[in-house]
Amino acid sequence: MTTDLLPVVYQDQYLAVIDKPSGLLVHRSRLASGASQFAMQMLRDQLGQHVYPVHRLDRPTSGLLVFALDSETARLVNQQWAEQTVEKTYHAVVRGYIDDQGLIDYPLKEELDKIADKNAREDKEAQQAITEYRCLERVELPFKVSKKHDTTRYSLVELKPKTGRKHQLRRHMSHIRHPIIGDSRHGEGRHNRFFQDQFDSHRLLLAATNIRFQHPHTDELLDLSVELPDELMRAFRARSLE
């Protein structure tokens, strides 16, 4: 996480889009009472004006985060999110050799937090959740992380969620037995520790890398991207087994 200025990827009189660091909360939350920095307050102070988050990124996920600079713009952009017309692309490192490409259509029950969701219904039906994925790169490393294998394999994947369920990408990858590295809730501790020890990686290896949506006032198609974080590429720069 950073105490420096937030990197602004795009800004005009209506919108500001930042590249949120991993570990930074979007806004104050009862779930992280010990946190002292929040993207919303940091960007407000950085720009010298009120900002309105129009969507969320999980605290451990890095990448593109959109803020409106007035309430009407926030309403218009929120409508696009509600109508699921915003195209989002993520990159992640997952355990194992994943298929070249595929579609995960697996409904998810809402994940409830004991504090924030203490009054929410627990008997709600699972909601439709769809994710497209494409494998970009694979690596096999000469390390015995699992008791069953003398080597260990990982894949770099491109993920396109078609719905917006809580922790959807993390849960979908775990569902198909390719959990995201660094995921303390849905992943595997042995592989998380391996990346910490071998690659000095202490974060969830999931990043929001591209977003496409219509500017709410100019109708221009905004197509914004950020580079993959260095941590996502470290294993693939290591020596592969032929």
CSV table of C-alpha atoms in Angstrom, one decimal:
chain,number,residue,atom,x,y,z
A,1,MET,CA,0.0,0.0,0.0
A,2,THR,CA,1.1,3.6,-0.4
A,3,THR,CA,1.0,6.9,1.4
A,4,ASP,CA,1.9,8.8,-1.8
A,5,LEU,CA,-0.5,10.4,-4.3
A,6,LEU,CA,-2.8,8.0,-6.0
A,7,PRO,CA,-2.0,7.3,-9.6
A,8,VAL,CA,-4.7,9.0,-11.7
A,9,VAL,CA,-5.3,7.2,-15.0
A,10,TYR,CA,-8.0,9.5,-16.4
A,11,GLN,CA,-9.6,12.7,-15.3
A,12,ASP,CA,-11.9,15.3,-16.7
A,13,GLN,CA,-14.5,17.6,-15.1
A,14,TYR,CA,-16.9,14.7,-14.4
A,15,LEU,CA,-14.8,11.6,-13.7
A,16,ALA,CA,-11.5,10.5,-12.1
A,17,VAL,CA,-10.1,7.0,-12.6
A,18,ILE,CA,-7.3,5.7,-10.4
A,19,ASP,CA,-5.1,2.7,-10.2
A,20,LYS,CA,-5.8,1.5,-6.7
A,21,PRO,CA,-3.0,-0.2,-4.9
A,22,SER,CA,-3.6,-3.7,-3.4
A,23,GLY,CA,-4.4,-3.4,0.3
A,24,LEU,CA,-6.2,0.0,0.1
A,25,LEU,CA,-9.8,0.2,1.1
A,26,VAL,CA,-12.2,2.1,-1.2
A,27,HIS,CA,-13.8,3.9,1.8
A,28,ARG,CA,-14.1,3.6,5.6
A,29,SER,CA,-15.6,0.4,6.8
A,30,ARG,CA,-16.5,-1.2,10.1
A,31,LEU,CA,-14.7,-4.3,8.8
A,32,ALA,CA,-11.3,-2.7,9.0
A,33,SER,CA,-11.3,-0.5,12.0
A,34,GLY,CA,-7.5,-0.4,12.1
A,35,ALA,CA,-7.1,1.0,8.6
A,36,SER,CA,-6.0,4.6,8.4
A,37,GLN,CA,-6.0,5.2,4.6
A,38,PHE,CA,-8.9,5.0,2.2
A,39,ALA,CA,-9.0,5.7,-1.6
A,40,MET,CA,-12.1,7.9,-1.4
A,41,GLN,CA,-10.6,10.3,1.2
A,42,MET,CA,-7.1,10.2,-0.3
A,43,LEU,CA,-8.5,11.2,-3.8
A,44,ARG,CA,-10.7,13.8,-2.3
A,45,ASP,CA,-7.7,15.5,-0.6
A,46,GLN,CA,-5.6,15.0,-3.7
A,47,LEU,CA,-8.1,16.7,-6.0
A,48,GLY,CA,-9.4,19.1,-3.5
A,49,GLN,CA,-13.1,18.2,-4.1
A,50,HIS,CA,-15.7,15.7,-3.2
A,51,VAL,CA,-15.6,12.3,-5.0
A,52,TYR,CA,-18.2,9.6,-5.4
A,53,PRO,CA,-17.2,6.0,-5.9
A,54,VAL,CA,-19.4,4.3,-8.5
A,55,HIS,CA,-18.3,0.7,-7.9
A,56,ARG,CA,-16.0,-1.2,-5.7
A,57,LEU,CA,-12.8,-3.3,-5.7
A,58,ASP,CA,-12.0,-5.6,-2.9
A,59,ARG,CA,-9.3,-4.4,-0.6
A,60,PRO,CA,-6.6,-6.9,-1.8
A,61,THR,CA,-7.4,-6.3,-5.5
A,62,SER,CA,-5.5,-3.6,-7.3
A,63,GLY,CA,-6.4,-1.8,-10.4
A,64,LEU,CA,-8.9,0.6,-12.1
A,65,LEU,CA,-11.4,2.3,-9.8
A,66,VAL,CA,-13.8,4.9,-11.1
A,67,PHE,CA,-15.0,7.9,-9.2
A,68,ALA,CA,-17.6,10.5,-10.2
A,69,LEU,CA,-16.9,14.2,-9.3
A,70,ASP,CA,-20.6,15.1,-8.8
A,71,SER,CA,-23.7,13.3,-7.7
A,72,GLU,CA,-25.5,13.4,-11.1
A,73,THR,CA,-22.5,11.8,-12.9
A,74,ALA,CA,-22.4,9.2,-10.1
A,75,ARG,CA,-26.1,8.4,-10.8
A,76,LEU,CA,-25.5,8.1,-14.5
A,77,VAL,CA,-22.5,5.9,-14.2
A,78,ASN,CA,-24.1,3.8,-11.5
A,79,GLN,CA,-26.9,3.1,-13.9
A,80,GLN,CA,-24.4,1.6,-16.4
A,81,TRP,CA,-23.1,-0.7,-13.7
A,82,ALA,CA,-26.6,-1.7,-12.7
A,83,GLU,CA,-27.4,-2.5,-16.4
A,84,GLN,CA,-24.2,-4.5,-16.7
A,85,THR,CA,-23.0,-2.5,-19.8
A,86,VAL,CA,-19.6,-1.9,-18.3
A,87,GLU,CA,-16.9,-4.2,-19.7
A,88,LYS,CA,-14.2,-5.2,-17.1
A,89,THR,CA,-11.1,-7.2,-17.6
A,90,TYR,CA,-8.9,-8.6,-14.8
A,91,HIS,CA,-5.7,-10.5,-14.7
A,92,ALA,CA,-4.8,-13.1,-12.1
A,93,VAL,CA,-2.3,-15.8,-11.3
A,94,VAL,CA,-3.9,-19.2,-10.5
A,95,ARG,CA,-2.7,-22.6,-9.4
A,96,GLY,CA,-2.2,-25.2,-12.0
A,97,TYR,CA,-2.5,-25.3,-15.8
A,98,ILE,CA,-5.9,-23.9,-16.6
A,99,ASP,CA,-7.7,-24.7,-19.9
A,100,ASP,CA,-6.9,-22.4,-22.9
A,101,GLN,CA,-10.3,-20.7,-22.4
A,102,GLY,CA,-13.7,-21.3,-20.9
A,103,LEU,CA,-16.9,-20.0,-19.4
A,104,ILE,CA,-17.9,-20.4,-15.8
A,105,ASP,CA,-21.6,-20.3,-15.3
A,106,TYR,CA,-22.0,-21.1,-11.6
A,107,PRO,CA,-24.5,-19.3,-9.4
A,108,LEU,CA,-23.2,-17.9,-6.1
A,109,LYS,CA,-24.9,-17.5,-2.8
A,110,GLU,CA,-24.3,-14.1,-1.3
A,111,GLU,CA,-21.3,-14.0,1.0
A,112,LEU,CA,-22.4,-12.4,4.3
A,113,ASP,CA,-20.1,-10.7,6.8
A,114,LYS,CA,-21.0,-11.2,10.5
A,115,ILE,CA,-20.6,-7.4,11.1
A,116,ALA,CA,-21.6,-5.6,8.0
A,117,ASP,CA,-24.4,-8.0,7.0
A,118,LYS,CA,-25.7,-9.0,10.4
A,119,ASN,CA,-29.3,-8.0,9.5
A,120,ALA,CA,-29.2,-9.5,6.0
A,121,ARG,CA,-31.3,-12.6,5.1
A,122,GLU,CA,-29.3,-15.8,5.1
A,123,ASP,CA,-31.8,-17.8,3.0
A,124,LYS,CA,-31.5,-16.0,-0.3
A,125,GLU,CA,-31.2,-18.1,-3.4
A,126,ALA,CA,-27.9,-18.3,-5.3
A,127,GLN,CA,-27.6,-15.6,-8.0
A,128,GLN,CA,-26.5,-16.1,-11.5
A,129,ALA,CA,-22.7,-15.5,-11.9
A,130,ILE,CA,-20.8,-15.8,-15.2
A,131,THR,CA,-17.1,-15.4,-15.8
A,132,GLU,CA,-15.2,-15.8,-19.1
A,133,TYR,CA,-11.5,-16.7,-18.8
A,134,ARG,CA,-8.5,-17.1,-21.2
A,135,CYS,CA,-5.1,-18.5,-20.4
A,136,LEU,CA,-2.3,-16.2,-21.4
A,137,GLU,CA,0.8,-18.0,-20.1
A,138,ARG,CA,1.8,-21.1,-18.1
A,139,VAL,CA,4.9,-21.9,-16.1
A,140,GLU,CA,6.2,-25.1,-14.3
A,141,LEU,CA,8.7,-24.5,-11.5
A,142,PRO,CA,11.1,-27.0,-10.0
A,143,PHE,CA,9.7,-26.7,-6.4
A,144,LYS,CA,7.7,-29.3,-4.4
A,145,VAL,CA,4.9,-27.3,-3.0
A,146,SER,CA,2.4,-30.2,-3.0
A,147,LYS,CA,3.1,-33.5,-1.5
A,148,LYS,CA,1.9,-35.2,-4.7
A,149,HIS,CA,4.1,-33.5,-7.2
A,150,ASP,CA,7.8,-32.7,-7.5
A,151,THR,CA,7.1,-29.5,-9.5
A,152,THR,CA,4.4,-26.9,-9.3
A,153,ARG,CA,2.4,-25.2,-12.1
A,154,TYR,CA,0.8,-21.8,-12.5
A,155,SER,CA,-1.2,-19.9,-15.1
A,156,LEU,CA,-1.7,-16.3,-15.9
A,157,VAL,CA,-5.3,-15.7,-16.9
A,158,GLU,CA,-7.4,-13.0,-18.3
A,159,LEU,CA,-10.8,-12.8,-16.6
A,160,LYS,CA,-14.0,-11.1,-17.8
A,161,PRO,CA,-16.8,-11.1,-15.3
A,162,LYS,CA,-20.2,-10.8,-17.0
A,163,THR,CA,-22.0,-10.4,-13.6
A,164,GLY,CA,-20.9,-8.5,-10.5
A,165,ARG,CA,-21.3,-10.8,-7.5
A,166,LYS,CA,-19.2,-10.4,-4.3
A,167,HIS,CA,-15.8,-12.1,-4.7
A,168,GLN,CA,-17.0,-13.6,-7.9
A,169,LEU,CA,-13.6,-14.1,-9.6
A,170,ARG,CA,-12.0,-15.5,-6.5
A,171,ARG,CA,-14.9,-17.9,-5.9
A,172,HIS,CA,-15.2,-19.0,-9.5
A,173,MET,CA,-11.5,-19.7,-9.8
A,174,SER,CA,-11.7,-21.8,-6.6
A,175,HIS,CA,-14.8,-23.6,-7.9
A,176,ILE,CA,-12.9,-24.9,-10.9
A,177,ARG,CA,-9.9,-25.8,-8.7
A,178,HIS,CA,-7.6,-23.1,-9.9
A,179,PRO,CA,-7.6,-20.7,-6.9
A,180,ILE,CA,-6.0,-17.3,-7.2
A,181,ILE,CA,-2.6,-17.0,-5.6
A,182,GLY,CA,-2.6,-14.9,-2.4
A,183,ASP,CA,-6.3,-15.5,-1.7
A,184,SER,CA,-6.4,-16.2,2.0
A,185,ARG,CA,-10.2,-17.0,2.0
A,186,HIS,CA,-10.7,-19.1,-1.1
A,187,GLY,CA,-7.1,-20.1,-2.0
A,188,GLU,CA,-4.5,-22.5,-0.8
A,189,GLY,CA,-2.1,-21.6,2.0
A,190,ARG,CA,0.8,-23.7,0.7
A,191,HIS,CA,0.9,-21.9,-2.6
A,192,ASN,CA,0.3,-18.5,-1.0
A,193,ARG,CA,3.3,-19.1,1.3
A,194,PHE,CA,5.4,-20.3,-1.6
A,195,PHE,CA,4.9,-17.0,-3.5
A,196,GLN,CA,5.6,-15.1,-0.3
A,197,ASP,CA,8.9,-17.0,0.2
A,198,GLN,CA,10.0,-17.4,-3.4
A,199,PHE,CA,8.8,-14.2,-5.1
A,200,ASP,CA,8.4,-11.8,-2.1
A,201,SER,CA,4.7,-11.6,-3.1
A,202,HIS,CA,2.4,-10.7,-0.2
A,203,ARG,CA,-0.8,-9.8,-2.0
A,204,LEU,CA,-3.7,-11.2,-3.8
A,205,LEU,CA,-2.6,-11.7,-7.4
A,206,LEU,CA,-5.7,-10.2,-9.0
A,207,ALA,CA,-5.8,-6.9,-10.8
A,208,ALA,CA,-8.5,-4.9,-12.6
A,209,THR,CA,-6.5,-4.0,-15.7
A,210,ASN,CA,-9.0,-2.7,-18.3
A,211,ILE,CA,-12.4,-1.0,-18.2
A,212,ARG,CA,-14.7,0.1,-21.0
A,213,PHE,CA,-17.8,2.2,-20.5
A,214,GLN,CA,-19.6,5.1,-22.1
A,215,HIS,CA,-18.9,8.6,-20.8
A,216,PRO,CA,-22.1,9.7,-19.2
A,217,HIS,CA,-22.0,13.2,-20.7
A,218,THR,CA,-20.1,13.0,-23.9
A,219,ASP,CA,-21.1,9.5,-25.0
A,220,GLU,CA,-17.4,8.8,-25.8
A,221,LEU,CA,-16.3,5.2,-25.2
A,222,LEU,CA,-13.7,5.3,-22.5
A,223,ASP,CA,-11.3,2.4,-22.9
A,224,LEU,CA,-8.8,2.6,-20.0
A,225,SER,CA,-6.0,0.2,-19.1
A,226,VAL,CA,-3.1,-0.2,-16.7
A,227,GLU,CA,-0.1,-2.4,-16.9
A,228,LEU,CA,0.0,-5.7,-15.0
A,229,PRO,CA,1.5,-5.3,-11.5
A,230,ASP,CA,5.1,-6.7,-11.3
A,231,GLU,CA,4.0,-9.3,-8.7
A,232,LEU,CA,1.8,-11.0,-11.3
A,233,MET,CA,4.7,-11.6,-13.6
A,234,ARG,CA,7.5,-12.8,-11.3
A,235,ALA,CA,6.8,-16.5,-11.5
A,236,PHE,CA,6.6,-16.4,-15.3
A,237,ARG,CA,10.1,-14.7,-15.4
A,238,ALA,CA,11.5,-17.6,-13.5
A,239,ARG,CA,13.0,-20.7,-15.1
A,240,SER,CA,10.5,-23.0,-16.7
A,241,LEU,CA,11.0,-26.7,-16.9
A,242,GLU,CA,11.1,-28.0,-20.5
